[in-house]
Structures are given as C-alpha cells and as structure tokens.
XYZ file of C-alpha atoms in Angstrom:
572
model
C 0.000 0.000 0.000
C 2.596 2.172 0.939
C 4.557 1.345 -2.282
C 1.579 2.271 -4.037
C 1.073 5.473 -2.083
C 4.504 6.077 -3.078
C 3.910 5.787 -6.293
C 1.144 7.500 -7.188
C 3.437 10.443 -4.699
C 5.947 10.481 -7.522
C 3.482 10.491 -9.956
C 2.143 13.344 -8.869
C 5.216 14.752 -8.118
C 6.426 14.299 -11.408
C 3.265 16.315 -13.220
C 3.855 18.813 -10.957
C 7.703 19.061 -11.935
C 6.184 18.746 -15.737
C 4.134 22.160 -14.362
C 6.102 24.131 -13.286
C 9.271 23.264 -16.220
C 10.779 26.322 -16.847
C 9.776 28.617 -19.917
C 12.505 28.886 -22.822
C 12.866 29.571 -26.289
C 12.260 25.413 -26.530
C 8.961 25.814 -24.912
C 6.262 24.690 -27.987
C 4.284 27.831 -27.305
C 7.088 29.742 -27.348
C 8.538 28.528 -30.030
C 5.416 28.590 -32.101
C 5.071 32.146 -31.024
C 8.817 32.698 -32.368
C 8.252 31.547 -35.144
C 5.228 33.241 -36.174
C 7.322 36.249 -35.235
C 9.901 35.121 -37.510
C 7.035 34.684 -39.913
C 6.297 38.300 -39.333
C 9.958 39.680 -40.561
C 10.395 37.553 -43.120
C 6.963 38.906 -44.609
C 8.455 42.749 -44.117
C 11.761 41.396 -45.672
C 10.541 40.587 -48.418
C 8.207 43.282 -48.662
C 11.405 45.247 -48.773
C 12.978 43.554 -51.241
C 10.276 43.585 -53.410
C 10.042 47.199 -53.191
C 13.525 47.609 -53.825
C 13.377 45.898 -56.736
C 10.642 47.830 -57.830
C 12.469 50.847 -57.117
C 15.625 49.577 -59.374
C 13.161 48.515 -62.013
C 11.518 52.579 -62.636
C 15.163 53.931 -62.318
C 16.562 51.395 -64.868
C 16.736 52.332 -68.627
C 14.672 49.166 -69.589
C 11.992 49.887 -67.864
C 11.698 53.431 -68.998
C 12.083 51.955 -72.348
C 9.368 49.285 -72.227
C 6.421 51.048 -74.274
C 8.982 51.878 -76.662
C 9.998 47.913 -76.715
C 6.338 47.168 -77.182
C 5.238 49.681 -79.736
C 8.629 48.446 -81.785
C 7.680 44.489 -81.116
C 3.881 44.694 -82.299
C 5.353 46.299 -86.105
C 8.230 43.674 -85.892
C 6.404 40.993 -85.257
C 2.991 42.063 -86.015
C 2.643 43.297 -89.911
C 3.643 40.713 -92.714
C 5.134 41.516 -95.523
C 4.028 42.328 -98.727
C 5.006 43.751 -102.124
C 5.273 47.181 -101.091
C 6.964 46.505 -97.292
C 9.788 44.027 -97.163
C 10.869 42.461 -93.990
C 14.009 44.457 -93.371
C 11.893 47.334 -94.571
C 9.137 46.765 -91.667
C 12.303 45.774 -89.272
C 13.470 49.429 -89.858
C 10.210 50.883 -89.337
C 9.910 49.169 -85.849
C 13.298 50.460 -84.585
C 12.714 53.544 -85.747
C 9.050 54.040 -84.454
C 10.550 53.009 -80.962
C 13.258 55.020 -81.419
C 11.096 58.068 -81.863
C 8.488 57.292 -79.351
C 11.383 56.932 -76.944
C 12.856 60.314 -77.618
C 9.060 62.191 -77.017
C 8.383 59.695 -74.013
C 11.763 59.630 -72.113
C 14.544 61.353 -71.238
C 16.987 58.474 -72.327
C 19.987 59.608 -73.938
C 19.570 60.123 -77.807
C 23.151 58.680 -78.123
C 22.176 55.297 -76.080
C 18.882 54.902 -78.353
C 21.401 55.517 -81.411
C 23.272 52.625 -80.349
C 21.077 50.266 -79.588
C 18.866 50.552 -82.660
C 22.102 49.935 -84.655
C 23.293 47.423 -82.646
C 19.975 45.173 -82.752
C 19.418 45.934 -86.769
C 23.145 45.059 -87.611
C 22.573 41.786 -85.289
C 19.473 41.012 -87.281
C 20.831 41.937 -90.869
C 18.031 43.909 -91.147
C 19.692 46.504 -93.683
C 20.440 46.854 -97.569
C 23.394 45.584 -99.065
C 24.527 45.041 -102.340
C 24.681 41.701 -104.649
C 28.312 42.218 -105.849
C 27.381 40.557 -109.415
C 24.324 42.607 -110.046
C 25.124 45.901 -108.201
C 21.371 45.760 -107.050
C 20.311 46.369 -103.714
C 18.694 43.103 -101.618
C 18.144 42.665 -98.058
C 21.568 41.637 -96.033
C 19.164 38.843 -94.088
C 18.933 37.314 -97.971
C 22.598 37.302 -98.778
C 24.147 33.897 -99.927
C 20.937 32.144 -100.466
C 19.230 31.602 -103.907
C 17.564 34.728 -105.973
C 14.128 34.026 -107.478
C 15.950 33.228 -111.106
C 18.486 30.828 -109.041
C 21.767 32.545 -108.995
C 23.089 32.808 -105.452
C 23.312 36.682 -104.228
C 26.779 37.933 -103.909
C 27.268 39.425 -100.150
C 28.150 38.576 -96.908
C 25.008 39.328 -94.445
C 26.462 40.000 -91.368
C 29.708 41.791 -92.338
C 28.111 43.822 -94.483
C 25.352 44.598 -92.334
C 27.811 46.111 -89.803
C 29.314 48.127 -92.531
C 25.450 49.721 -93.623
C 25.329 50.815 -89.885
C 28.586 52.907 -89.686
C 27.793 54.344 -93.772
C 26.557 57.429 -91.951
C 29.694 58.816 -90.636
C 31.011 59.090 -93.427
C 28.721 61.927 -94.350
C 30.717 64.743 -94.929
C 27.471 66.830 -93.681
C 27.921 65.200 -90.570
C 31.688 66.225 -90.445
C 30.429 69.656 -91.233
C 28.569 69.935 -88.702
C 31.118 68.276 -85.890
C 32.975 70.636 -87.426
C 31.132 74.170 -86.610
C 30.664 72.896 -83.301
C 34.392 73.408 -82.651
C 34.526 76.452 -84.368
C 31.645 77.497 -81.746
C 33.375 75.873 -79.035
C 36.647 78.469 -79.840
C 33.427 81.205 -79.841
C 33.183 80.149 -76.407
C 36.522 79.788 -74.964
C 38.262 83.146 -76.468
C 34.748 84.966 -75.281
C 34.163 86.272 -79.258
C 30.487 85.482 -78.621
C 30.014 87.035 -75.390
C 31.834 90.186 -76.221
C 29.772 90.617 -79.847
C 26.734 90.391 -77.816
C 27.933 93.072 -75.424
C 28.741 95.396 -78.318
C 25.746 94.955 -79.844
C 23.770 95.791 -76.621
C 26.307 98.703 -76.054
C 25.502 100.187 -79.344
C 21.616 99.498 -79.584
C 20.541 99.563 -76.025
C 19.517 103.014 -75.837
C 15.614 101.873 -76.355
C 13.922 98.602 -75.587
C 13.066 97.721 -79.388
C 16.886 98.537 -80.121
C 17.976 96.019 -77.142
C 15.666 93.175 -79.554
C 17.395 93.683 -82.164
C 20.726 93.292 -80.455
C 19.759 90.229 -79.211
C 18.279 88.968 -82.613
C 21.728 90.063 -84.681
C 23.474 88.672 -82.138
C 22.089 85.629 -82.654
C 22.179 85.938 -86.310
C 26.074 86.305 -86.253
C 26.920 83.578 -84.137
C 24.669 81.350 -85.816
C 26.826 80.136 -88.530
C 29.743 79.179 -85.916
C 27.765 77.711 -83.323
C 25.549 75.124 -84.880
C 24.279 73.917 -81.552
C 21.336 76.350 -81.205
C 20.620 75.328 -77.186
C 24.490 75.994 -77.025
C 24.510 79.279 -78.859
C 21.030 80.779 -77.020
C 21.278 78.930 -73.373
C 25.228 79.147 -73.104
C 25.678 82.346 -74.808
C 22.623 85.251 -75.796
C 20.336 83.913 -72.732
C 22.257 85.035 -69.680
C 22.991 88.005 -71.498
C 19.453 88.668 -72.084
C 18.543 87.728 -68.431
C 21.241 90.032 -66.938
C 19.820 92.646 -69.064
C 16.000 92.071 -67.845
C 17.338 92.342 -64.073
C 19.057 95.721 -64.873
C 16.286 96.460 -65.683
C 14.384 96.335 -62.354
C 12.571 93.401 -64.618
C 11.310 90.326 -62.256
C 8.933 88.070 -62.585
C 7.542 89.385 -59.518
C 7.464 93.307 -60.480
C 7.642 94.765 -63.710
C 7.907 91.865 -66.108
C 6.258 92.937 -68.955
C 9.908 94.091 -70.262
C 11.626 90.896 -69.080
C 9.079 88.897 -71.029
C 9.084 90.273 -73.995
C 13.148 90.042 -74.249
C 12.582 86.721 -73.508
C 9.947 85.895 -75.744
C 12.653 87.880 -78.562
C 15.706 85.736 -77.270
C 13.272 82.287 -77.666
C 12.049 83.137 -80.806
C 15.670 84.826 -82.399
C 17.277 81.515 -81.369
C 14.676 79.400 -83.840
C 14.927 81.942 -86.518
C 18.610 81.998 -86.484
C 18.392 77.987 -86.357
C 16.677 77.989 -89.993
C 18.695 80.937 -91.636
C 21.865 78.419 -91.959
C 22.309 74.798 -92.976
C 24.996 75.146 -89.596
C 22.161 76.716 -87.268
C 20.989 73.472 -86.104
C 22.125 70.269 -85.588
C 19.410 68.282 -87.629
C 19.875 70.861 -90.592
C 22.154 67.985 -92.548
C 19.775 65.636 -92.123
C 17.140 67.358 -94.365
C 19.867 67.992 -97.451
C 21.180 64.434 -97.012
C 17.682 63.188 -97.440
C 17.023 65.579 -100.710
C 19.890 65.199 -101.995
C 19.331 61.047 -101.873
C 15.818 61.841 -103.438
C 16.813 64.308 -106.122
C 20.195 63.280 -107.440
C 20.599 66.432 -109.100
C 19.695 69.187 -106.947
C 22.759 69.778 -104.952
C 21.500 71.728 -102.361
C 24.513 72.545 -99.879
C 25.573 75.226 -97.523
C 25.449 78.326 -99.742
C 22.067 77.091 -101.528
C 20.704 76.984 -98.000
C 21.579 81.055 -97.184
C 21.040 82.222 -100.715
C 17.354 80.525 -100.356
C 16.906 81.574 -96.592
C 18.164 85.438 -96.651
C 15.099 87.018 -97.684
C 12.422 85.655 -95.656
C 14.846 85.680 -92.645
C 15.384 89.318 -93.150
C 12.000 90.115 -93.306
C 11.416 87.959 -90.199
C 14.116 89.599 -88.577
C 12.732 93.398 -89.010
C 9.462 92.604 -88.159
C 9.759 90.052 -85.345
C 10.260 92.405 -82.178
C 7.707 94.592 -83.550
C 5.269 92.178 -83.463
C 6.165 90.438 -79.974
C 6.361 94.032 -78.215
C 2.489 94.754 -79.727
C 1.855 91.323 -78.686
C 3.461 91.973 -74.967
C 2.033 95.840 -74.908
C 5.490 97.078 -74.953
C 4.022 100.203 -77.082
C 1.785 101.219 -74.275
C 2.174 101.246 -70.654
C -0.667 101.764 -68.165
C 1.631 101.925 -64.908
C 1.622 104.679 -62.639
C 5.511 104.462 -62.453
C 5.804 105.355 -66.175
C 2.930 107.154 -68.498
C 3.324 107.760 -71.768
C 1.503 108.765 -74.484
C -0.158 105.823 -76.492
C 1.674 104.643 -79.562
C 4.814 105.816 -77.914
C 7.199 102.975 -76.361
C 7.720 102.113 -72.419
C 11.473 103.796 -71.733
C 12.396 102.316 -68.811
C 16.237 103.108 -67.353
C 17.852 101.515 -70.475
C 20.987 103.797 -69.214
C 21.832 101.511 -66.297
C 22.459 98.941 -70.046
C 24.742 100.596 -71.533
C 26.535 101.253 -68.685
C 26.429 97.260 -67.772
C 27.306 96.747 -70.904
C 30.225 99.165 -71.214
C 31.319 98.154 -67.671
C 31.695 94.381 -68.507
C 33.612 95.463 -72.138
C 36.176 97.674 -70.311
C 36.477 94.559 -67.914
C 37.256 92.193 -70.867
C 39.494 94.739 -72.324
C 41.335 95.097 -75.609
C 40.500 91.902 -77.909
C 43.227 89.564 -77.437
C 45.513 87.885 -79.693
C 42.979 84.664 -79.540
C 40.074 86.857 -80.544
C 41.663 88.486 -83.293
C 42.749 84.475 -84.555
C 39.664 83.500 -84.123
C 38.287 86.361 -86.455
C 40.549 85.872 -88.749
C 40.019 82.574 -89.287
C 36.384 82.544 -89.117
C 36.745 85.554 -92.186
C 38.438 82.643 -94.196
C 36.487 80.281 -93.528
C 33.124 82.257 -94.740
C 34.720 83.733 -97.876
C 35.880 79.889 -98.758
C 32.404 79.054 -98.261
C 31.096 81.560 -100.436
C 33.386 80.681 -103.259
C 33.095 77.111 -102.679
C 30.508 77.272 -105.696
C 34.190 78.013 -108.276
C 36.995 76.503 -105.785
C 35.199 73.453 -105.767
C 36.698 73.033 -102.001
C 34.138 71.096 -99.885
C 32.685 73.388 -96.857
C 32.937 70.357 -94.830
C 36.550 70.261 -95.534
C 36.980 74.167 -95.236
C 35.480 73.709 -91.376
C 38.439 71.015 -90.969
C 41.106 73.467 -92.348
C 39.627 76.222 -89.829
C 39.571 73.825 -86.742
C 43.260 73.069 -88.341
C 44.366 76.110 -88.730
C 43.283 77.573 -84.469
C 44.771 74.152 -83.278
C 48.086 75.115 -85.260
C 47.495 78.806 -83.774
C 47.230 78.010 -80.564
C 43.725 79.689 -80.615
C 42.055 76.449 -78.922
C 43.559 73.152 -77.382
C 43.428 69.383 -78.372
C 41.868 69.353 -74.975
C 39.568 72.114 -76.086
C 38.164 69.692 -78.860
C 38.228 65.818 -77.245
C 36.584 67.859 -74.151
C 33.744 69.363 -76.694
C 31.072 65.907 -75.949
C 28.024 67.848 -77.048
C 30.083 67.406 -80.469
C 31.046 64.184 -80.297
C 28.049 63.317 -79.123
C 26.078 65.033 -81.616
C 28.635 62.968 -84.307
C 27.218 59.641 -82.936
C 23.842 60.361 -82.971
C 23.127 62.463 -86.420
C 25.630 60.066 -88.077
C 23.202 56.833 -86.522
C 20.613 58.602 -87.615
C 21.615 59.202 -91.161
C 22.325 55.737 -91.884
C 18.833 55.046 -90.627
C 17.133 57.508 -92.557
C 19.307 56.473 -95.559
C 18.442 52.535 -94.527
C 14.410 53.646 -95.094
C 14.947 54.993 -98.030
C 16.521 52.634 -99.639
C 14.720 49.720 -98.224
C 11.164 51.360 -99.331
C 9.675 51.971 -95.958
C 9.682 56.078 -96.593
C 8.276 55.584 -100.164
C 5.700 53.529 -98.345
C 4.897 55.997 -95.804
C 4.954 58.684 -98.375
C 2.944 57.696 -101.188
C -0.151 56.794 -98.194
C 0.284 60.574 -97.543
C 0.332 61.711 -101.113
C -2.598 59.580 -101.641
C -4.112 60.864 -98.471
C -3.884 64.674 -99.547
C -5.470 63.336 -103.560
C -8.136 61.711 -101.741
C -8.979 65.221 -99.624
C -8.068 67.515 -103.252
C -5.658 69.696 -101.274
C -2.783 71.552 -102.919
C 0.168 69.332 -102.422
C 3.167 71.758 -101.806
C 1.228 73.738 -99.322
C -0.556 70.686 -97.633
C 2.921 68.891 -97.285
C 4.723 72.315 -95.815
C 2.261 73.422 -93.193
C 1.346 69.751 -92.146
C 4.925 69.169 -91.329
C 5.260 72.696 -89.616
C 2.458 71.909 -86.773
C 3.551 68.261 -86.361
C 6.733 70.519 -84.408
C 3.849 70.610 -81.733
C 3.751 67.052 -80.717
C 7.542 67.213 -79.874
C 10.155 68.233 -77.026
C 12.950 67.748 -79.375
C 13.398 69.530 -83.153
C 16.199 66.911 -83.956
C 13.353 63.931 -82.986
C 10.846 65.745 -85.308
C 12.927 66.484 -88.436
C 14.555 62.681 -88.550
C 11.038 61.521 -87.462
C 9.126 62.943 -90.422
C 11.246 64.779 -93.014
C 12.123 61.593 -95.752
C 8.506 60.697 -95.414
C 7.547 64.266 -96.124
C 9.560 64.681 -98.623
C 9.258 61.539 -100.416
C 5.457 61.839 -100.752
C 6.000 65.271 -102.323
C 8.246 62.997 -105.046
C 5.416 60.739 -105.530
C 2.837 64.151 -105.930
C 5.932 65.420 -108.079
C 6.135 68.622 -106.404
C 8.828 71.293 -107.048
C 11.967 69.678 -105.217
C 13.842 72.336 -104.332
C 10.962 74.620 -103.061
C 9.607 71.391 -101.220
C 12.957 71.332 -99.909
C 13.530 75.146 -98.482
C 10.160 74.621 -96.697
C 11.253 71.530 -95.043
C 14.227 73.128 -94.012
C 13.565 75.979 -92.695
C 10.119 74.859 -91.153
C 12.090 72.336 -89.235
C 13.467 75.052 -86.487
C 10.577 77.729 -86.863
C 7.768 75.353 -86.397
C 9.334 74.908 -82.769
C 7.824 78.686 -82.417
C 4.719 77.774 -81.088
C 5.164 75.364 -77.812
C 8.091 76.066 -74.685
C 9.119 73.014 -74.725
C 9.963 72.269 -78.443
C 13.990 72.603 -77.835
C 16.107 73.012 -74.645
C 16.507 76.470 -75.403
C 12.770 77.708 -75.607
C 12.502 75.954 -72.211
C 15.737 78.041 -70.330
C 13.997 81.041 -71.755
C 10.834 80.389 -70.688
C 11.937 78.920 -66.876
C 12.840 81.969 -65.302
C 8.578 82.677 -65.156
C 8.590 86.013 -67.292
C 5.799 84.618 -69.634
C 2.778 82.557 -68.313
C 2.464 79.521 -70.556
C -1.341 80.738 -71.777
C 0.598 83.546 -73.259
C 3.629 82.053 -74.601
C 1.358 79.536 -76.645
C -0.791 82.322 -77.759
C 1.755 84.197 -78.803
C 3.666 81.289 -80.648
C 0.388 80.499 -82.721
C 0.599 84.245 -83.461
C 4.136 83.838 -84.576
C 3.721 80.565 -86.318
C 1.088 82.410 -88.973
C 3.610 85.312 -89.421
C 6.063 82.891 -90.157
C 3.727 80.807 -92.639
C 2.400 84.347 -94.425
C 6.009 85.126 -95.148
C 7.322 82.333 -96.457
C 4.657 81.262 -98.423
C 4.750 85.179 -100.035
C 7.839 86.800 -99.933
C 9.999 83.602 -99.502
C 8.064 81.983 -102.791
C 8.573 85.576 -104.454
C 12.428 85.357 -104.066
C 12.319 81.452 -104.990
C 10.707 82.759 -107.945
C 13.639 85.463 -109.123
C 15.768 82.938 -108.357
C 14.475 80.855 -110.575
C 14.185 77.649 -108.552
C 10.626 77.240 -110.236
C-alpha cells in the first residue's frame, strides 16, 4: 500500500515538476510564437525587397524603355510583308518608331537609343546591301541564299550589315557639322560670342526695341559658328538677355512685362537663327542628305541653303520684335511708375544697359591675340564658303582646315576639342541617324509611308506643296525635341512630295527651314525655348498664344515673300 502510495506520490510529483518546467525559447508555445514572429519579418523582408526591386526597375533604362519595346515588337512581329513593305523594310520601321516614341516619351539619352537601334538591326541583318554581281540592292538577311531566277546573291550578311550601320559617318554633312561645333566651341573659350553680344547691346541699347534687335543680330552672327542652337542661345545670348532684364528692375515678380518680352525675342531669335543656316541646327544635314538622296541632281549645300533663306529671314528679322512688343504691350504702358503717351514705347532706365554693358567690355578689355585668330580665321572660312561654288573646295573640308588652322594657332587646345562631348556626341547620334534615314529609303519603308500621304492629300483635293509644308510645320507641336521631329518625319515628307511630283527644291527650303521655326509655337519644343521660358517672365497661356501668333507670321512670309524670291531665283 505504501509502495503504491509512493507511487502514485511520484506520480504526482512528477506532473507537478512537468508544471512548473521552466519557460525557454524550446517551450512549444514559445517557439510557435517565435516563429510566427519570424514569420512576421520575413513577410516585411521581403516586402522590402520587393520594393527595392521595384524601385531599381523605374530607375533602370529598360523599364523606362518598355512602351517603346512594345510599340517596336507589335510592327516587328505584327505586320507581314508584302510587295510594297519588305521584312528588313518593316524591321526598320519598328526600330525607328521606338526610337522616336522613346525620344518624345523619355529622357533616355539620344546617343544610347542611337546605339542600340544599330546594334539590334546590324545583329538582325536587317539593312540593304549590295549583290556584288548585279550591283542591285537586296536585303543583307537574304545574302548567300538563292535569288528568285536561281543565282546565289553575292554578299556577306552580317559583315556587311555592320558596314550599312557605320555608312553614316562618313557623311561629310555630318563632319560639317562636328565641325562648326568646334569652331563654336573656340566662340566660347576666347569669349568672341560674349563680347559681340555686349557690343551689340552697347551700341543698340539706348531703347527697348533697339535692345531686340541686339539680341536677334546677335544671334544671327553667331549662328553660322555655333551650330548647336541650345548651345549658342542657353550658353551664350540667354544670360545676357537675363542680366539685361534684371538691370532692368525686370522680375517676374514686379515689372515683367519688359523681361518677357526680351525673352519671348531671345526664344524666338534663337529658332529663326536655327533655320537661316544649314549650320544653325544640328538636324539641318539631315534634311539635305535626305534631298539630296531623293533628287540626285539638286545639290543643295551650304550656300544654296543662305542664298534661299536670306530674304524671308530678313523680313522675319525686321518685323519680329515689332510684333512680340504689340503682342506683350510694350508700345503702351498703363503703370503709374511710367505714363506715356499711347503709340509711344515704355522707356524704362535703359541707361543703367549701356553702362552694364560698357562696364563688362572695359572689364574684358582690348581683344586679345585669340580673338583676333579666331576672327581671322572665321573671315576665311566664310569667304571659302562663299566661293566654294568656283573653288570646288568642300565646306565640310573648309570647317576642318579652320579647326586646323586655331589648333596650329594656338587659338584652342586638343583638350579644347576631345573635351567638346556635345560634339562628339552630336557625331554619334546624327551620323546613326543618317544611316537610318538612308536605310528607309533605300529599303522602301519612306516611299511607303509617303505615297499613303500623297494619296491621303489626292483623296482630300488639297494643294500638295502647301498641304505637305504646313502639315509638317504643326507636327513641331507634338515634340520636345526639333532633332526627334525632323529625322522623325522629313524623308517621309519629302518623299510623298516625289510621288505628288512637287517642285523639289521649293519642297525642300520649306522643309528646311520649317524644321526650327515650327518649334515657335510650344516652350518646350527645344532646350533652349525651355531656359527662356523657366525663369517665369511669360505665363504659358501667353507664350502659346503668342507662338500660334508667330507661327502664322512665319507661314504668311514664307509662303509670299519667300516663294517671291524662290521665284527670281528661278528655282521654279
């Protein structure tokens, strides 16, 4: 009994030790409660990581890029070909279409889309090459297999296909313009450009209509030498013209009228400027190269391009601050601080100008030894560009002997040229995009596009040449970027005036010179137009209605005067 009783003792004794064991991480409640913890951080772990990885996703370039990717995959893979459209033909339309889209969507390098699209059409063979036995042009994806009469064409695919993609720097347009960048780059460093714009103020300052036209000529002279027009009117005119608005007691806040409307006259100087010279703008080349292709024998160069533009542009010139100060009411002034008669203009201090002006000349001095190079060589340069037409001398290759001749000078540095990347850069990406352009041409795909357009403006009975001119002046509107609008539409614009069989060389000067004055009418058609308008002198309402305003001025004149002068000089 006892036995028992001691038994069932340590029994009990036992559950009670089993009670009160003591509580650990080993405990199962515990440890279930651990774990569900655990549970917990792992969840906000990856939670994290996710959103990391999220986070790297919108910041990398692919992901930016992906509605380009998919726009340029459903034409890839998504139209068939036919007769008209080959497969290389619809390959290049893809790449380009994404290409473009990716430049209006994105802020992804132009260069790095120039690459890529080369890149992934050379991989594919999807360019033209050339059947060595027949000298005819056949897709590089066909080479070495049999023709439809069964011979075997003549090329190799993929080392020729590489070759097609680096035919555009060899454009001596391209050159040209890598070129005046340099030339505008020794603008910069010797301080030519700064101190023509100060002289210019200095001697036309006096009255507010005298300061636009110191900033238009301005821009007019350096135009020629400094072909990158953000370069010339940001880097250059702009923070002269800003400087100038603040001496004038001219905010944003207070008294802005005046501010505005030498902002709205730098802006609009910069595009006109742009389209007076084939070196104004960097896409300029692009719309010759094109033409040129089209119309073997129309030879349309550098001094074709001024002797074409010089009227219009003058006429432009003159009347251009008159009509943006009676568009900004710079002719009348209701302010108490300064009442004048109507019809008379607003003459704020324009002394404390001058004197800035003056001040910041006596500061630079003498011209220097550099300067005087510079003009020197710059002199040469022009007058071997205006004879180029009986020396036969290239003006690509007369840039080269000027960049030559100030490296040999002294005038500007080797370093002063391999640090110049908005010209390098520029060479990579107008040179991709010439081979492109050139690639759609020959493979059909612009003809395509062209002749729908040409049929489009038959079906509606419009006047071609007109039709053609002013549609591809307010397609500037859809874009942030001039260069992405003139290599986006020009070959197809141009080749549907071939299939209309419009005058080519008047088709031609409109192209041109619409391609940096249709940029009139938004602030955010070129990096320019967007430094002038930042500084809040113009309210955006206003800028857009006065770049509609400018836009018709700019269409009345050229489609009047401009086709007057065409006419006495007999280009049709």
């Amino acid at each position: 009994m006892n036995s028992a009783i001691i038994g069932h003792r340590s029994e009990i004794d036992i559950r009670q030790e089993e009670s009160y064991m003591p509580i650990n991480e080993h405990t199962p409640l515990i440890s279930t409660i651990n774990n569900g913890h655990n549970n917990t951080i792992d969840k906000d772990n990856k939670l994290g990581m996710v959103r990391q990885i999220c986070t790297l996703l919108q910041q990398s370039v692919i992901f930016k890029l992906l509605p380009s990717i998919l726009l340029g995959s459903l034409i890839w893979f998504g139209i068939a070909p036919t007769d008209e459209l080959t497969l290389t033909s619809i390959r290049l339309l893809a790449v380009f279409t994404s290409c473009i889209f990716a430049l209006i969507t994105t802020s992804v390098d132009i260069s790095v889309l120039v690459l890529s699209s080369l890149t992934l059409l050379s991989l594919t063979r999807s360019f033209q090459c050339v059947d060595h036995h027949t000298e005819e042009s056949i897709e590089c994806r066909l080479c070495g297999e049999h023709s439809p009469e069964g011979s075997l064409y003549d090329c190799q695919g993929n080392q020729e296909a590489f070759h097609q993609s680096l035919k555009g720097f060899s454009s001596s347009v391209v050159w040209l313009i890598f070129a005046a960048f340099h030339l505008g780059k020794a603008v910069e460093v010797t301080k030519l450009g700064k101190r023509i714009s100060l002289m210019m103020i200095h001697s036309f300052g006096k009255h507010t209509l005298g300061l636009a036209y110191a900033i238009l000529f301005s821009e007019l002279l350096l135009a020629p030498f400094v072909p990158s027009n953000t370069a010339r009117g940001g880097g250059i005119v702009m923070p002269i013209v800003h400087s100038i608005a603040i001496s004038l007691n001219s905010t944003p806040q207070q008294n802005s009228k005046i501010g505005g409307f030498l902002m709205l006259v730098g802006a609009h100087a910069n595009l006109l400027s742009a389209s007076a010279y084939l070196t104004g703008m960097a896409p300029n080349p692009i719309v010759i190269a094109k033409a040129n292709m089209l119309y073997p024998g129309l030879n349309f160069d550098f001094m074709t391009w001024i002797t074409g533009s010089c009227m219009p542009v003058m006429v432009c010139a003159v009347a251009l601050p008159l009509l943006l100060a009676w568009s900004c009411g710079i002719f009348k002034s209701k302010t108490n601080d300064s009442q004048v008669e109507e019809g008379q203009q607003v003459k704020p201090n324009n002394d404390n100008i001058i004197q800035h002006a003056s001040k910041q000349l006596k500061e630079m001095g003498f011209m220097s030894h550099k300067e005087l190079q510079l003009c020197f060589v710059l002199f040469v340069c022009l007058a071997m560009w205006i004879t180029s037409g009986h020396t036969g001398i290239d003006s690509t290759l007369v840039a080269l002997l000027g960049i030559t001749a100030l490296l040999h000078l002294g005038t500007i540095t080797w370093r002063d040229v391999t640090s110049n990347t908005n010209a390098w850069e520029t060479l990579f990406w107008l040179g991709g995009f010439v081979t492109i352009a050139s690639q759609l041409s020959e493979s059909g795909a612009s003809r395509f596009l062209g002749l729908k357009i040409s049929q489009a403006i038959e079906h509606f009975q419009l006047p071609a040449l007109p039709a053609l001119a002013i549609a591809y002046f307010f397609t500037t509107f859809m874009f942030s970027s001039l260069s992405a609008h003139t290599v986006a539409f020009v070959a197809t614009f141009l080749d549907a005036g071939h299939a209309l069989k419009v005058n080519p060389m008047i088709l031609t000067c409109l192209l041109a010179y619409f391609g940096a004055l249709g940029g009139c009418m938004t602030n955010f058609s070129t990096g320019t137009l967007t430094m002038y308008y930042a500084p809040g002198y113009v309210a955006r309402k206003k800028w857009f209605i006065i770049g509609i305003e400018i836009a018709l001025f700019y269409l009345i004149v050229y489609f009047t005067i401009g086709m007057g002068w065409w006419k006495m000089l007999g280009w049709y």
